[in-house]
């Protein structure tokens, strides 16, 4: 699946590239975290040997594990969070089972620190976090806001929801969570022929992404859409204009443009950059050996640590692009752990009468994504 180096997210007491080498000895006696020293310039061959295989300094891959029942979950009550969209509020729209709320992610040989929203606000006082991407970014952004809000329920907040930029601000701490909606990350422009997806341009919202303290990017969900749900009429590839092309190839070209933008415009010594990873769907039961099923009616995660059909090809595209970048970008490698959660989608409880096996209930799975993000930012 291309290079996997970014998927081994760096978890250090201080998440700092400058001190990685100095901490290796101390980390050797600590089996809590997996450490990745895969910087592109870390070896004589330009770092390429370090990109091959897993660099485990403490013996734990936080993304390899299983789901376990945990009575202390969820982190919050959907009815008390002011930020949740109806499409994610499964209990509000009548989901009768609540067991899907009671699972925590357990890595094979370590534990994830429990989320502490108050501690996050204190540590990141005056900082700005931005989620950039599609409705899966919306899912994660709302989850993060709810998790923090549950820790400081009396804190004054400002909530502004607009297109493309929305914000949640915890006023007393000066912490703002931004959401910038851009399904493809690269630009869609209006031309004489119609809507054009420009795989080589990333100017539409890029200025809004600059000078953030944390950036969490995500894309893929909309690249597969066809027909009326397709967001463009033509694709621009260099000087060529085409009606369609292989969607994985298009995704690779678009994500390469994004990677180049990050390398040229983001100072990663002050801005932590993450890629959210590929969020899976569960429309095809054959993927988990139930060919006549979808996410509808699913009430339990899959057992074990591996998804029967393996990771989607789009995850390989992400790994390939990230491994070619000069700047350090951390992958929240949430694909496999999310594939195991066939029970965590809104299905028919999203309020629109359809069967949603793409997004996730809140509270729910995105809370775990944010717990991993929190660990990366606070440990």
C-alpha atoms as one frame of an Amber mdcrd trajectory, in Angstrom:
protein
   0.000   0.000   0.000   2.764   2.385  -0.878   4.873   3.662   1.917   3.447
   3.343   5.418   5.811   5.614   7.282   3.365   8.401   8.094   0.754   5.955
   9.399   2.997   5.319  12.408   2.062   8.610  14.077   4.685  10.218  16.285
   3.621  10.370  19.895   6.185  12.106  22.071   6.068  13.970  25.386   6.632
  17.105  23.319   5.594  16.685  19.716   8.677  18.295  18.267  10.797  17.299
  15.313  13.821  18.999  16.839  14.027  16.670  19.840  13.207  13.319  18.257
  16.730  11.971  18.181  17.449  13.065  21.736  14.461  11.182  23.084  15.162
   7.786  21.576  17.086   6.522  24.604  14.393   7.605  27.041  11.673   6.120
  24.871  13.407   2.765  24.707  12.137   1.961  28.206   8.615   3.217  27.565
   6.239   0.834  25.778   3.362   3.284  25.558   4.022   4.971  22.233   5.181
   4.184  18.755   7.821   6.606  17.548   8.547   7.363  13.931  11.769   9.091
  12.930  10.955   9.045   9.252  12.012  12.460   8.065  12.805  12.615   4.399
  16.365  13.823   5.047  17.182  11.502   7.924  19.440   9.108   6.005  22.187
   9.263   3.451  19.846   8.180   0.675  17.508  11.123   1.243  15.508   9.304
   3.889  14.009   6.768   1.514  15.240   3.736   3.443  13.560   5.072   6.567
  10.288   5.299   4.665  10.226   1.566   4.096   8.683  -0.478   6.880   7.796
   0.436  10.431  10.103   2.350  12.722   9.013   1.260  16.178  11.038   2.787
  18.977   8.667   1.881  21.782   6.875  -1.145  20.424   3.336   0.131  19.965
   1.319   0.971  16.878  -1.644   2.968  18.161  -3.615   2.130  15.019  -3.293
  -1.636  15.332  -5.682  -3.031  17.906  -9.299  -3.925  18.569 -12.535  -2.488
  19.882 -13.499  -3.344  23.467 -16.630  -2.680  25.479 -16.154   0.319  27.778
 -18.927   1.387  30.131 -17.287   4.798  30.675 -18.156   5.862  27.131 -19.380
   8.041  25.471 -17.524  11.278  26.190 -20.671  13.406  25.984 -24.431  13.380
  25.545 -25.612  14.522  22.125 -28.546  16.394  23.660 -26.182  18.637  25.635
 -23.852  19.542  22.758 -24.885  22.635  20.779 -22.697  21.852  17.760 -24.115
  18.582  16.359 -25.825  18.512  12.963 -29.032  16.505  12.803 -27.544  14.159
  10.225 -25.117  12.871  12.878 -27.475  12.887  15.867 -28.604   9.273  15.630
 -30.283   9.109  19.038 -32.357  12.187  18.263 -33.726  10.467  15.173 -34.703
   7.318  16.980 -31.815   4.884  16.939 -33.019   2.370  19.542 -29.736   0.649
  20.421 -27.006   2.394  22.410 -24.349  -0.269  22.553 -22.488   1.413  19.662
 -21.669   4.224  22.105 -19.873   1.889  24.495 -16.736   0.881  22.657 -13.204
   2.170  23.059 -10.216   1.544  20.846  -7.524  -0.581  22.479  -4.111  -0.784
  20.769  -2.367  -4.113  21.082   0.305  -3.174  23.598  -0.457   0.242  25.050
  -3.295   2.534  26.067  -4.497   5.824  24.653  -4.680   8.691  27.156  -8.268
   9.678  27.857  -9.390  12.920  26.335  -9.298  15.947  28.659 -10.873  18.977
  27.030  -9.961  21.363  29.852  -6.315  20.328  29.630  -6.397  20.819  25.880
  -7.764  24.349  26.264  -5.125  25.269  28.821  -2.276  23.868  26.765  -3.466
  25.392  23.499  -4.661  28.721  24.909  -4.824  31.361  22.198  -4.321  28.808
  19.398  -6.246  27.970  16.257  -7.099  24.506  14.965  -8.524  24.065  11.478
 -10.174  21.051   9.864 -10.052  21.266   6.064 -12.051  18.944   3.837 -15.475
  17.458   3.249 -18.354  16.295   5.453 -16.068  13.815   7.215 -14.094  16.849
   8.372 -17.422  18.279   9.545 -18.052  15.032  11.431 -14.659  15.267  13.158
 -14.875  19.019  13.836 -18.258  18.737  15.538 -17.043  15.764  17.552 -13.985
  17.708  18.739 -16.136  20.659  19.751 -18.525  18.417  21.674 -15.703  16.615
  23.474 -14.175  19.886  24.660 -17.568  21.349  25.551 -18.345  18.342  27.760
 -15.172  19.046  29.760 -16.028  22.730  30.277 -19.831  22.869  29.926 -20.082
  26.350  31.482 -17.426  27.928  29.295 -18.600  30.730  27.024 -18.571  29.728
  23.382 -19.225  31.347  20.035 -20.570  29.110  17.276 -20.696  30.421  13.714
 -21.638  28.075  10.902 -21.229  29.330   7.361 -19.965  28.166   3.976 -17.116
  27.574   3.547 -15.754  28.704   6.935 -17.306  27.839  10.309 -15.928  28.361
  13.813 -16.321  27.221  17.404 -14.544  29.527  19.857 -13.996  28.868  23.558
 -13.804  32.510  24.541 -12.098  32.344  27.924  -9.208  30.389  26.448  -8.988
  32.060  23.060  -9.083  28.644  21.383 -10.871  28.494  18.032 -11.774  25.372
  16.094 -12.221  26.207  12.415 -13.838  24.164   9.678 -13.108  24.944   6.047
 -15.380  22.977   3.691 -13.668  22.014   0.447 -14.531  18.484  -0.715 -11.629
  18.075  -3.149  -9.105  20.428  -1.465  -8.030  21.483  -4.983 -10.071  24.114
  -6.792 -13.349  23.919  -8.629 -13.812  26.922 -10.905 -16.679  28.116 -13.060
 -15.717  28.296 -16.720 -17.660  28.559 -19.969 -17.895  24.775 -20.189 -19.236
  24.508 -16.621 -17.695  23.492 -13.314 -14.063  22.491 -13.713 -12.122  20.464
 -11.169  -8.580  21.798 -11.522  -6.153  19.139 -10.295  -3.213  21.533 -10.404
  -4.693  24.537  -8.564  -5.208  25.124  -4.868  -5.899  28.814  -4.532  -9.589
  28.968  -3.639  -9.273  28.677   0.136  -5.568  28.279   0.737  -5.074  31.737
   2.226  -7.548  30.827   4.980  -5.433  27.802   5.941  -2.260  29.770   6.568
  -1.000  30.739  10.026  -2.967  28.047  11.829  -1.412  26.219  14.771  -2.927
  22.871  13.776  -4.188  21.790  10.354  -6.144  18.572   9.833  -6.812  17.824
   6.157  -9.167  15.265   4.671 -10.420  14.313   1.213 -11.648  11.345  -0.850
 -15.370  10.989  -0.103 -16.479  13.178  -3.043 -13.931  11.943  -5.578 -16.009
   8.836  -6.219 -19.340  10.579  -6.830 -20.925  10.370 -10.258 -24.173  11.514
 -11.846 -26.135  14.243 -10.120 -23.980  14.081  -6.991 -20.777  14.728  -8.952
 -19.376  18.123  -8.040 -17.846  19.009 -11.419 -18.517  18.816 -15.162 -14.927
  18.624 -16.442 -11.477  17.907 -15.044  -8.471  20.053 -15.904  -5.227  18.065
 -16.044  -2.412  20.449 -16.940  -3.491  22.077 -20.191  -6.024  19.341 -20.990
  -9.727  19.380 -20.246 -11.389  15.964 -19.939 -14.890  14.822 -19.077 -13.669
  12.075 -16.763 -10.658   9.972 -15.785  -9.715   7.225 -13.360 -10.769   8.610
  -9.999  -7.759   7.228  -8.104  -5.452   8.870 -10.647  -7.337  12.131 -10.262
  -7.142  11.884  -6.468  -3.398  11.257  -6.653  -2.831  14.293  -8.875  -5.011
  16.511  -6.698  -3.406  15.335  -3.468   0.045  15.851  -4.975  -0.929  19.471
  -5.614  -1.977  19.734  -1.966   1.330  18.200  -0.813   3.260  20.713  -2.870
   1.215  23.541  -1.332   1.990  22.327   2.196   5.700  22.043   1.405   5.791
  25.576   0.015   3.432  27.406   2.367   3.393  25.795   5.822   6.105  26.212
   8.431   5.848  22.865  10.175   8.089  24.018  13.017   5.130  26.076  14.256
   2.149  24.393  12.587   1.294  20.736  13.201  -0.091  19.220  10.002  -2.222
  16.072   9.957  -4.022  14.106   7.285  -7.230  12.589   8.610  -6.896   9.353
   6.663  -9.499   7.582   4.561 -12.861   7.177   6.260 -14.491   3.958   4.974
 -18.087   3.252   3.976 -20.138   0.145   4.763 -22.615  -0.232   1.922 -21.234
  -3.550   0.682 -21.512  -6.367   3.200 -19.334  -8.596   1.068 -16.395  -6.566
   2.376 -16.906  -8.106   5.829 -18.328 -11.437   4.626 -22.026 -10.532   4.915
 -22.861 -10.010   1.220 -26.550  -9.241   1.757 -25.986  -6.628   4.445 -25.064
  -2.953   4.715 -24.480  -0.832   7.823 -28.233  -0.772   8.440 -29.076  -2.833
  11.511 -25.463  -3.436  12.505 -25.063  -3.294  16.283 -21.498  -4.478  16.972
 -17.992  -3.863  15.654 -16.146  -6.598  13.838 -13.974  -8.789  16.044 -10.235
  -8.787  15.667  -7.792  -6.318  14.212  -8.116  -6.788  10.462 -10.827  -5.946
   7.955 -11.575  -8.895   5.636 -11.318  -6.945   2.372  -8.222  -4.970   3.395
  -7.617  -1.246   3.076  -9.089   0.700   0.135  -6.762   1.745  -2.728  -7.293
   5.401  -1.795  -5.361   4.802   1.434  -2.397   3.744  -0.677  -2.652   6.989
  -2.636  -2.482   8.971   0.599   0.595   7.074   1.784   2.321   7.557  -1.562
   1.759  11.315  -1.571   2.733  11.835   2.064   5.926   9.831   1.640   7.029
  12.108  -1.207   6.628  15.354   0.743   9.483  17.382   2.181   7.516  18.589
   5.190   6.510  16.318   8.007   2.801  15.491   7.874   1.282  13.055  10.334
  -1.317  10.568   9.205  -4.119   9.769  11.609  -4.338   6.259  10.220  -7.982
   5.746  11.121  -8.932   3.577   8.145  -8.709   0.051   9.592 -10.079   0.922
  13.026 -12.993   2.659  11.289 -13.565  -0.253   8.907 -14.174  -2.423  11.953
 -17.042  -0.116  13.051 -19.782  -1.176  10.655 -22.187  -0.430  13.528 -21.287
   3.246  13.952 -23.015   4.887  10.956 -26.297   6.819  11.083 -27.823   4.331
   8.620 -31.569   5.199   8.664 -31.234   7.454  11.717 -29.750  10.495  10.009
 -33.011  12.379   9.662 -33.238  12.372   5.854 -34.935   9.016   5.327 -31.957
   7.490   3.514 -29.408   4.862   4.513 -26.203   6.692   5.415 -23.264   4.282
   5.637 -20.694   7.017   4.936 -20.859   9.363   7.911 -20.774   8.530  11.616
 -23.084   8.992  14.576 -22.169  11.514  17.267 -21.249  10.596  19.903 -19.369
   7.825  18.190 -16.377   6.862  16.118 -15.042  10.391  15.317 -14.522  10.814
  19.072 -11.809   8.153  18.806 -10.235   9.975  15.854 -10.068  13.064  18.055
  -8.712  11.109  20.983  -5.795  10.085  18.759  -5.378  13.692  17.587  -5.448
  14.847  21.210  -2.742  12.342  22.121  -0.545  13.612  19.308  -0.981  17.217
  20.383  -0.771  16.892  24.140   1.590  14.046  24.971
